[in-house]
mmCIF file of C-alpha atoms in Angstrom:
data_model
loop_
_atom_site.group_PDB
_atom_site.id
_atom_site.type_symbol
_atom_site.label_atom_id
_atom_site.label_comp_id
_atom_site.label_asym_id
_atom_site.label_seq_id
_atom_site.Cartn_x
_atom_site.Cartn_y
_atom_site.Cartn_z
ATOM 1 C CA MET A 3 -2.811 54.898 65.243
ATOM 2 C CA GLY A 4 -5.748 55.465 63.091
ATOM 3 C CA CYS A 5 -7.373 58.847 62.467
ATOM 4 C CA ALA A 6 -8.327 61.130 65.145
ATOM 5 C CA SER A 7 -12.033 61.256 65.972
ATOM 6 C CA SER A 8 -13.908 63.472 67.997
ATOM 7 C CA GLN A 9 -16.438 61.806 70.863
ATOM 8 C CA GLU A 10 -19.077 62.784 68.636
ATOM 9 C CA HIS A 11 -17.868 60.697 66.280
ATOM 10 C CA ASN A 12 -16.964 58.098 68.407
ATOM 11 C CA ASP A 13 -20.481 57.769 69.788
ATOM 12 C CA ARG A 14 -22.304 58.161 66.578
ATOM 13 C CA LYS A 15 -24.659 55.397 66.202
ATOM 14 C CA PRO A 16 -24.651 53.118 62.975
ATOM 15 C CA ARG A 17 -26.779 54.744 60.078
ATOM 16 C CA SER A 18 -29.422 52.171 59.492
ATOM 17 C CA SER A 19 -31.248 52.248 56.129
ATOM 18 C CA SER A 20 -32.359 50.566 52.945
ATOM 19 C CA GLU A 21 -28.970 49.736 51.886
ATOM 20 C CA ASP A 22 -28.751 47.407 55.292
ATOM 21 C CA ASP A 23 -31.109 44.809 52.988
ATOM 22 C CA VAL A 24 -28.718 44.408 50.486
ATOM 23 C CA ASP A 25 -28.350 40.891 49.520
ATOM 24 C CA ILE A 26 -24.783 40.155 49.295
ATOM 25 C CA LYS A 27 -24.458 36.778 49.272
ATOM 26 C CA GLY A 28 -24.529 36.651 45.348
ATOM 27 C CA LEU A 29 -22.665 39.814 44.787
ATOM 28 C CA THR A 30 -19.682 39.070 42.916
ATOM 29 C CA LEU A 31 -16.393 41.464 43.864
ATOM 30 C CA ASP A 32 -16.638 43.938 41.540
ATOM 31 C CA GLU A 33 -20.477 44.769 43.185
ATOM 32 C CA LYS A 34 -19.103 44.505 46.570
ATOM 33 C CA VAL A 35 -16.520 46.866 45.653
ATOM 34 C CA ALA A 36 -19.064 49.402 44.075
ATOM 35 C CA GLU A 37 -21.261 48.672 47.280
ATOM 36 C CA LEU A 38 -18.366 49.803 49.922
ATOM 37 C CA ASN A 39 -17.453 52.705 47.840
ATOM 38 C CA LYS A 40 -20.708 54.015 47.785
ATOM 39 C CA VAL A 41 -20.901 53.875 51.383
ATOM 40 C CA PHE A 42 -17.744 55.653 52.307
ATOM 41 C CA GLN A 43 -18.379 58.443 49.461
ATOM 42 C CA ASN A 44 -21.673 59.132 50.476
ATOM 43 C CA ASN A 45 -22.102 58.240 54.735
ATOM 44 C CA GLY A 46 -24.061 55.390 53.708
ATOM 45 C CA SER A 47 -24.887 52.459 56.064
ATOM 46 C CA GLU A 48 -21.957 51.387 58.502
ATOM 47 C CA ALA A 49 -23.848 47.884 58.914
ATOM 48 C CA LEU A 50 -23.571 47.363 55.283
ATOM 49 C CA VAL A 51 -19.842 47.605 55.195
ATOM 50 C CA VAL A 52 -19.662 45.041 58.113
ATOM 51 C CA LYS A 53 -21.877 42.615 56.506
ATOM 52 C CA ILE A 54 -20.089 42.927 53.529
ATOM 53 C CA LEU A 55 -16.442 42.504 55.437
ATOM 54 C CA CYS A 56 -17.751 39.714 57.521
ATOM 55 C CA SER A 57 -19.061 37.964 54.691
ATOM 56 C CA THR A 58 -16.057 37.947 52.458
ATOM 57 C CA GLU A 59 -13.803 35.089 52.919
ATOM 58 C CA GLU A 60 -11.035 36.234 50.718
ATOM 59 C CA LEU A 61 -10.593 39.667 52.223
ATOM 60 C CA SER A 62 -7.240 40.270 50.293
ATOM 61 C CA ASP A 63 -8.986 39.923 46.822
ATOM 62 C CA LEU A 64 -11.638 42.141 48.026
ATOM 63 C CA ASN A 65 -8.960 44.566 49.052
ATOM 64 C CA GLN A 66 -6.787 44.056 45.787
ATOM 65 C CA ARG A 67 -9.979 44.711 43.349
ATOM 66 C CA PHE A 68 -11.208 47.745 45.438
ATOM 67 C CA THR A 69 -7.623 49.351 45.265
ATOM 68 C CA GLU A 70 -7.721 48.307 41.341
ATOM 69 C CA ASN A 71 -11.297 50.123 41.091
ATOM 70 C CA VAL A 72 -11.326 52.952 43.521
ATOM 71 C CA GLY A 73 -7.378 53.873 43.408
ATOM 72 C CA THR A 74 -6.849 53.307 47.566
ATOM 73 C CA SER A 75 -7.128 50.561 49.916
ATOM 74 C CA ILE A 76 -10.506 49.441 51.815
ATOM 75 C CA VAL A 77 -8.347 50.711 54.883
ATOM 76 C CA HIS A 78 -7.706 54.097 53.915
ATOM 77 C CA ALA A 79 -11.136 54.801 52.551
ATOM 78 C CA CYS A 80 -12.283 53.362 55.828
ATOM 79 C CA ASN A 81 -10.013 56.522 57.375
ATOM 80 C CA GLN A 82 -11.237 59.211 55.158
ATOM 81 C CA SER A 83 -14.896 58.063 55.939
ATOM 82 C CA LYS A 84 -17.454 59.476 58.447
ATOM 83 C CA LEU A 85 -17.632 55.639 60.166
ATOM 84 C CA ARG A 86 -17.476 55.578 63.514
ATOM 85 C CA ASP A 87 -13.779 55.139 65.369
ATOM 86 C CA VAL A 88 -14.418 51.404 66.792
ATOM 87 C CA THR A 89 -16.127 50.141 63.360
ATOM 88 C CA VAL A 90 -12.731 51.631 61.492
ATOM 89 C CA PHE A 91 -10.490 49.904 64.201
ATOM 90 C CA ALA A 92 -11.914 46.546 63.650
ATOM 91 C CA ILE A 93 -11.630 46.858 59.685
ATOM 92 C CA ARG A 94 -7.744 47.682 60.131
ATOM 93 C CA LEU A 95 -7.601 44.561 62.290
ATOM 94 C CA LEU A 96 -9.124 42.458 59.682
ATOM 95 C CA PHE A 97 -6.605 43.623 56.956
ATOM 96 C CA GLU A 98 -3.451 44.555 58.809
ATOM 97 C CA PRO A 99 -0.481 41.893 59.742
ATOM 98 C CA ARG A 100 -0.648 41.451 63.774
ATOM 99 C CA MET A 101 2.401 42.876 64.480
ATOM 100 C CA VAL A 102 1.335 46.059 62.674
ATOM 101 C CA SER A 103 -2.452 46.119 64.547
ATOM 102 C CA ALA A 104 -0.465 45.190 67.922
ATOM 103 C CA ALA A 105 2.198 48.119 67.443
ATOM 104 C CA LYS A 106 -0.284 50.661 66.272
ATOM 105 C CA TYR A 107 -2.901 49.629 69.285
ATOM 106 C CA LEU A 108 0.122 49.919 71.512
ATOM 107 C CA SER A 109 1.186 53.268 70.480
ATOM 108 C CA GLU A 110 -2.149 54.166 71.088
ATOM 109 C CA CYS A 111 -2.757 52.825 74.491
ATOM 110 C CA LEU A 112 0.857 54.646 75.937
ATOM 111 C CA ARG A 113 -1.283 57.816 74.856
ATOM 112 C CA ASP A 114 -4.393 56.806 76.794
ATOM 113 C CA PRO A 115 -4.083 56.875 80.757
ATOM 114 C CA ARG A 116 -7.395 54.162 80.429
ATOM 115 C CA ASN A 117 -5.611 51.697 78.268
ATOM 116 C CA CYS A 118 -2.242 51.547 81.099
ATOM 117 C CA ALA A 119 -3.019 47.854 81.484
ATOM 118 C CA ALA A 120 -3.250 47.000 78.005
ATOM 119 C CA VAL A 121 0.290 48.273 77.477
ATOM 120 C CA THR A 122 1.854 45.720 79.918
ATOM 121 C CA GLU A 123 -0.782 42.895 78.523
ATOM 122 C CA ILE A 124 0.929 43.577 75.016
ATOM 123 C CA VAL A 125 4.687 43.564 75.994
ATOM 124 C CA SER A 126 4.358 40.644 78.522
ATOM 125 C CA SER A 127 2.743 38.618 75.408
ATOM 126 C CA ILE A 128 6.051 39.127 73.003
ATOM 127 C CA GLU A 129 7.768 36.140 72.954
ATOM 128 C CA ASN A 130 11.699 36.742 73.011
ATOM 129 C CA ASP A 131 12.612 35.874 69.619
ATOM 130 C CA GLU A 132 9.637 38.662 68.123
ATOM 131 C CA ARG A 133 10.915 41.206 70.472
ATOM 132 C CA SER A 134 13.708 42.784 68.039
ATOM 133 C CA SER A 135 11.203 42.872 65.192
ATOM 134 C CA PHE A 136 8.170 43.819 67.251
ATOM 135 C CA LEU A 137 10.564 47.183 68.178
ATOM 136 C CA GLU A 138 11.364 47.447 64.626
ATOM 137 C CA GLN A 139 7.754 47.108 63.373
ATOM 138 C CA TYR A 140 6.533 49.737 66.280
ATOM 139 C CA THR A 141 9.246 52.232 64.604
ATOM 140 C CA GLU A 142 8.349 51.590 61.347
ATOM 141 C CA SER A 143 4.004 52.113 61.900
ATOM 142 C CA CYS A 144 4.096 54.638 64.511
ATOM 143 C CA GLU A 145 7.543 56.274 63.602
ATOM 144 C CA ARG A 146 8.344 56.638 67.317
ATOM 145 C CA ASP A 147 10.553 54.290 69.671
ATOM 146 C CA LEU A 148 9.059 52.319 71.883
ATOM 147 C CA ILE A 149 11.560 52.114 74.101
ATOM 148 C CA SER A 150 12.130 56.143 74.268
ATOM 149 C CA ASP A 151 7.987 55.967 74.518
ATOM 150 C CA LEU A 152 7.771 53.641 77.943
ATOM 151 C CA SER A 153 10.404 55.232 79.375
ATOM 152 C CA GLY A 154 9.726 58.712 78.694
ATOM 153 C CA ASP A 155 5.874 60.335 79.142
ATOM 154 C CA TRP A 156 4.167 56.791 79.789
ATOM 155 C CA GLN A 157 2.505 57.806 83.357
ATOM 156 C CA GLU A 158 3.035 54.874 85.065
ATOM 157 C CA ASP A 159 5.489 53.297 88.168
ATOM 158 C CA ALA A 160 8.967 53.786 87.175
ATOM 159 C CA GLY A 161 9.654 50.168 88.457
ATOM 160 C CA VAL A 162 7.082 48.756 86.343
ATOM 161 C CA LYS A 163 8.627 51.139 83.276
ATOM 162 C CA GLU A 164 12.150 49.912 84.182
ATOM 163 C CA VAL A 165 10.707 45.960 84.233
ATOM 164 C CA LEU A 166 8.970 46.639 80.636
ATOM 165 C CA VAL A 167 11.932 48.197 79.027
ATOM 166 C CA GLY A 168 13.934 45.497 80.430
ATOM 167 C CA MET A 169 11.661 42.581 78.812
ATOM 168 C CA LEU A 170 11.768 43.817 75.510
ATOM 169 C CA GLY A 171 15.758 44.190 75.387
ATOM 170 C CA ASN A 172 15.981 40.822 76.809
ATOM 171 C CA LYS A 173 16.632 38.566 73.777
ATOM 172 C CA SER A 174 17.947 35.744 75.478
ATOM 173 C CA SER A 175 17.108 32.169 74.432
ATOM 174 C CA SER A 176 19.480 30.580 77.073
ATOM 175 C CA SER A 177 17.985 27.750 78.989
ATOM 176 C CA CYS A 178 18.298 28.301 82.769
ATOM 177 C CA ASN A 179 17.142 25.244 85.944
ATOM 178 C CA PRO A 180 13.673 26.270 86.471
ATOM 179 C CA GLU A 181 14.065 24.200 90.198
ATOM 180 C CA GLU A 182 17.104 25.922 90.734
ATOM 181 C CA GLN A 183 15.608 29.795 89.858
ATOM 182 C CA ALA A 184 12.287 28.845 91.631
ATOM 183 C CA THR A 185 14.536 27.833 94.888
ATOM 184 C CA GLN A 186 16.242 31.269 94.683
ATOM 185 C CA MET A 187 12.950 32.732 94.544
ATOM 186 C CA VAL A 188 11.819 30.862 97.796
ATOM 187 C CA GLU A 189 15.084 31.544 99.677
ATOM 188 C CA ALA A 190 14.327 35.738 98.731
ATOM 189 C CA MET A 191 10.739 35.583 100.050
ATOM 190 C CA THR A 192 12.056 34.504 102.971
ATOM 191 C CA ASN A 193 14.888 37.071 103.761
ATOM 192 C CA GLY A 194 12.520 39.911 101.793
ATOM 193 C CA ASN A 195 14.765 40.464 98.802
ATOM 194 C CA LEU A 196 12.144 39.034 96.110
ATOM 195 C CA PHE A 197 10.723 42.282 95.048
ATOM 196 C CA ARG A 198 13.250 44.958 97.089
ATOM 197 C CA ASN A 199 17.102 44.981 97.312
ATOM 198 C CA ASP A 200 18.095 42.341 95.363
ATOM 199 C CA ARG A 201 14.513 42.271 93.593
ATOM 200 C CA VAL A 202 15.073 38.630 92.358
ATOM 201 C CA PHE A 203 11.459 38.963 91.137
ATOM 202 C CA GLN A 204 11.724 41.628 88.631
ATOM 203 C CA THR A 205 15.488 40.395 87.744
ATOM 204 C CA LEU A 206 13.951 37.461 86.326
ATOM 205 C CA LEU A 207 11.466 38.772 84.390
ATOM 206 C CA MET A 208 14.285 41.328 82.442
ATOM 207 C CA GLN A 209 17.100 38.700 82.263
ATOM 208 C CA GLN A 210 15.276 35.595 81.645
ATOM 209 C CA PRO A 211 13.520 34.140 78.553
ATOM 210 C CA LYS A 212 9.662 34.404 78.832
ATOM 211 C CA LYS A 213 9.342 30.513 78.724
ATOM 212 C CA ASP A 214 11.529 29.814 80.952
ATOM 213 C CA VAL A 215 10.068 32.499 83.394
ATOM 214 C CA GLN A 216 6.574 30.317 83.007
ATOM 215 C CA LEU A 217 8.408 27.269 83.983
ATOM 216 C CA ILE A 218 9.909 29.205 87.257
ATOM 217 C CA PHE A 219 6.742 30.332 88.231
ATOM 218 C CA GLU A 220 5.064 26.753 87.967
ATOM 219 C CA ALA A 221 8.290 25.415 89.965
ATOM 220 C CA PHE A 222 7.703 28.492 92.514
ATOM 221 C CA LEU A 223 3.812 26.982 92.854
ATOM 222 C CA LYS A 224 5.030 23.927 93.424
ATOM 223 C CA LYS A 225 7.244 24.667 96.220
ATOM 224 C CA CYS A 226 5.005 26.986 98.005
ATOM 225 C CA GLN A 227 1.467 25.737 97.350
ATOM 226 C CA ARG A 228 0.616 29.652 96.421
ATOM 227 C CA ASP A 229 0.872 31.256 92.952
ATOM 228 C CA ILE A 230 3.420 34.254 92.543
ATOM 229 C CA THR A 231 0.673 36.899 92.336
ATOM 230 C CA VAL A 232 -0.272 36.541 95.798
ATOM 231 C CA GLU A 233 3.238 37.466 97.004
ATOM 232 C CA ILE A 234 3.192 40.295 94.740
ATOM 233 C CA GLU A 235 -0.329 41.571 96.474
ATOM 234 C CA LYS A 236 1.364 41.033 99.389
ATOM 235 C CA HIS A 237 4.239 42.889 99.132
ATOM 236 C CA PHE A 238 2.651 45.710 96.672
ATOM 237 C CA SER A 239 -0.987 46.460 98.269
ATOM 238 C CA HIS A 240 0.166 47.479 101.516
ATOM 239 C CA SER A 241 2.467 50.137 100.079
ATOM 240 C CA ASN A 242 1.706 53.381 97.951
ATOM 241 C CA GLN A 243 2.388 51.245 94.825
ATOM 242 C CA GLN A 244 -0.958 50.190 93.892
ATOM 243 C CA ASN A 245 -0.280 50.658 90.145
ATOM 244 C CA ALA A 246 2.713 48.187 90.463
ATOM 245 C CA ASN A 247 0.579 45.684 92.049
ATOM 246 C CA GLU A 248 -1.580 45.801 89.292
ATOM 247 C CA HIS A 249 1.251 45.442 86.802
ATOM 248 C CA PHE A 250 3.369 43.036 88.022
ATOM 249 C CA ILE A 251 -0.156 41.301 88.669
ATOM 250 C CA ILE A 252 -0.938 41.484 84.783
ATOM 251 C CA MET A 253 2.728 40.742 83.747
ATOM 252 C CA ALA A 254 2.452 37.356 85.752
ATOM 253 C CA LYS A 255 -0.777 36.277 84.515
ATOM 254 C CA VAL A 256 0.197 36.949 81.002
ATOM 255 C CA ILE A 257 3.821 34.750 81.353
ATOM 256 C CA ARG A 258 2.378 32.122 83.393
ATOM 257 C CA HIS A 259 -1.013 31.192 81.702
ATOM 258 C CA GLY A 260 -1.683 33.792 78.926
ATOM 259 C CA PRO A 261 -4.638 32.044 77.393
ATOM 260 C CA LEU A 262 -6.444 32.153 80.823
ATOM 261 C CA TYR A 263 -5.939 35.589 82.150
ATOM 262 C CA PHE A 264 -7.280 36.810 78.188
ATOM 263 C CA ALA A 265 -10.552 34.918 78.632
ATOM 264 C CA GLU A 266 -11.058 36.216 81.892
ATOM 265 C CA VAL A 267 -10.232 39.945 80.598
ATOM 266 C CA ILE A 268 -12.538 39.369 77.467
ATOM 267 C CA HIS A 269 -15.230 38.034 79.702
ATOM 268 C CA SER A 270 -15.007 41.776 81.817
ATOM 269 C CA LEU A 271 -15.327 43.315 78.326
ATOM 270 C CA LEU A 272 -18.132 41.973 76.475
ATOM 271 C CA GLN A 273 -20.676 44.362 78.317
ATOM 272 C CA GLU A 274 -18.945 47.174 78.335
ATOM 273 C CA GLU A 275 -20.064 50.271 76.046
ATOM 274 C CA ALA A 276 -17.395 52.318 76.172
ATOM 275 C CA VAL A 277 -15.270 52.744 72.868
ATOM 276 C CA GLU A 278 -12.110 52.344 74.404
ATOM 277 C CA LYS A 279 -12.782 48.808 76.369
ATOM 278 C CA GLN A 280 -14.816 47.995 72.412
ATOM 279 C CA LYS A 281 -11.600 48.427 70.571
ATOM 280 C CA LYS A 282 -9.697 46.481 73.528
ATOM 281 C CA LEU A 283 -12.245 43.611 73.099
ATOM 282 C CA LEU A 284 -11.831 43.449 69.449
ATOM 283 C CA PHE A 285 -8.249 43.726 69.504
ATOM 284 C CA LEU A 286 -7.707 40.865 71.956
ATOM 285 C CA MET A 287 -10.011 38.826 70.048
ATOM 286 C CA MET A 288 -9.124 39.622 66.130
ATOM 287 C CA CYS A 289 -5.333 39.862 67.176
ATOM 288 C CA GLN A 290 -4.736 36.445 68.286
ATOM 289 C CA THR A 291 -3.477 33.310 66.153
ATOM 290 C CA GLN A 292 -6.174 30.552 65.554
ATOM 291 C CA GLU A 293 -4.274 28.301 68.306
ATOM 292 C CA THR A 294 -4.359 31.009 71.138
ATOM 293 C CA LEU A 295 -7.623 31.940 70.003
ATOM 294 C CA SER A 296 -8.897 28.040 70.641
ATOM 295 C CA GLU A 297 -7.352 28.092 73.786
ATOM 296 C CA ILE A 298 -9.162 31.119 75.191
ATOM 297 C CA LYS A 299 -12.114 29.861 74.068
ATOM 298 C CA HIS A 300 -11.334 26.693 75.719
ATOM 299 C CA TYR A 301 -10.544 28.289 79.132
ATOM 300 C CA TYR A 302 -13.513 30.486 78.625
ATOM 301 C CA GLU A 303 -15.730 27.596 78.735
ATOM 302 C CA ASN A 304 -14.081 25.768 81.407
ATOM 303 C CA THR A 305 -14.656 29.138 83.798
ATOM 304 C CA PHE A 306 -17.438 30.474 82.871
ATOM 305 C CA PHE A 307 -19.321 27.038 81.881
ATOM 306 C CA THR A 308 -20.998 28.546 78.526
ATOM 307 C CA SER A 309 -19.656 29.153 75.467
ATOM 308 C CA LEU A 310 -17.919 32.643 74.499
ATOM 309 C CA LEU A 311 -19.802 32.608 71.342
ATOM 310 C CA ALA A 312 -22.824 32.415 73.000
ATOM 311 C CA ASP A 313 -22.216 35.030 75.486
ATOM 312 C CA ILE A 314 -20.556 37.336 72.761
ATOM 313 C CA ASN A 315 -24.411 37.063 71.008
ATOM 314 C CA GLU A 316 -25.960 37.491 74.404
ATOM 315 C CA GLU A 317 -23.702 39.999 76.054
ATOM 316 C CA VAL A 318 -22.619 42.560 73.264
ATOM 317 C CA LYS A 319 -25.032 45.250 72.757
ATOM 318 C CA ASP A 320 -23.311 46.838 69.872
ATOM 319 C CA GLU A 321 -24.425 44.801 66.696
ATOM 320 C CA CYS A 322 -21.330 45.755 64.087
ATOM 321 C CA VAL A 323 -18.696 45.259 67.346
ATOM 322 C CA LYS A 324 -20.684 41.405 67.545
ATOM 323 C CA ARG A 325 -20.441 40.816 64.108
ATOM 324 C CA PHE A 326 -16.900 40.886 64.023
ATOM 325 C CA LEU A 327 -16.699 39.035 66.887
ATOM 326 C CA VAL A 328 -19.102 36.364 66.268
ATOM 327 C CA VAL A 329 -17.131 36.176 62.569
ATOM 328 C CA LYS A 330 -13.780 35.689 64.676
ATOM 329 C CA SER A 331 -15.172 33.442 67.642
ATOM 330 C CA LYS A 332 -16.400 31.358 64.817
ATOM 331 C CA GLU A 333 -12.602 30.880 63.783
ATOM 332 C CA TRP A 334 -13.116 32.101 60.434
ATOM 333 C CA PRO A 335 -10.023 32.569 58.711
ATOM 334 C CA ARG A 336 -8.496 36.135 58.381
ATOM 335 C CA ASN A 337 -7.194 36.670 54.740
ATOM 336 C CA ASN A 338 -5.138 39.058 55.240
ATOM 337 C CA LEU A 339 -1.352 39.547 55.434
ATOM 338 C CA ALA A 340 -0.558 38.397 58.771
ATOM 339 C CA SER A 341 0.788 34.898 59.309
ATOM 340 C CA SER A 342 1.715 35.149 62.955
ATOM 341 C CA GLY A 343 0.458 36.187 66.171
ATOM 342 C CA LEU A 344 2.201 38.109 69.321
ATOM 343 C CA MET A 345 -0.559 36.882 71.815
#
């Protein structure tokens, strides 16, 4: 995904120069194109690139004019430039369709042991009716097969890999009775078959539509007066399956209440300065639909008693990353090719 970068490239600080002071408010599209190309060609001010892109509402028009005048797209020019990897990543999120961005980021996370949780978060977020198209997009964008990547060298618990592969292969839209399924879960819990032997929990994730699983988890909560994550923790935390514990809890939380879960994850990432953490934060913010982002902001405020925008301004140290996040948190429209989202 994107261009490979050395650690020195990743850690390079945004260059500051007099170009940062360019007044961009009155610039025409052609003038913006010229300023962007100047930066890309001469290793100029990263801050200026970010300022121009984050102040331009019609990004598709800017990209078209850039392509006409320069002979390549803004994303391709960024990939060939000496901008920091995290900035190039954010710029790609601005222009690429959400499904393309998600496929490429997922491919990157599968190859990075530090981002194992993100793999489970992304796969668990995909709706049943999106799974076929996402698998096709992954193959087209990454020139790899997602099922093979998950089943093969990804260094995670075999049971977790089996369930994620099963979820991607489950395109069922047939409904079930949530109350009956929840009752079966309670019985399986009592008999010790919820996670082993019959493995009712794992089978549920692999065979039932995601929306039905959400209703089943809610019915289970009402019957038992405790969330399914309590049972996951009880079963896996006292074994040698700590990785399974983490991933199954993520699956349950994303399916049960994705916006609340991602509000908590975003909060935990705001002060992070490691490149992989910044990229995850950018992905979680910039690859959401406006509807989902509004829900995340709502639960963020209810959980942490402050607005997401206020915390971004106060806690994010990297000014370029902050500018992208501020723009997104203000619900500035994405004028790229994307019209739907996975998360």
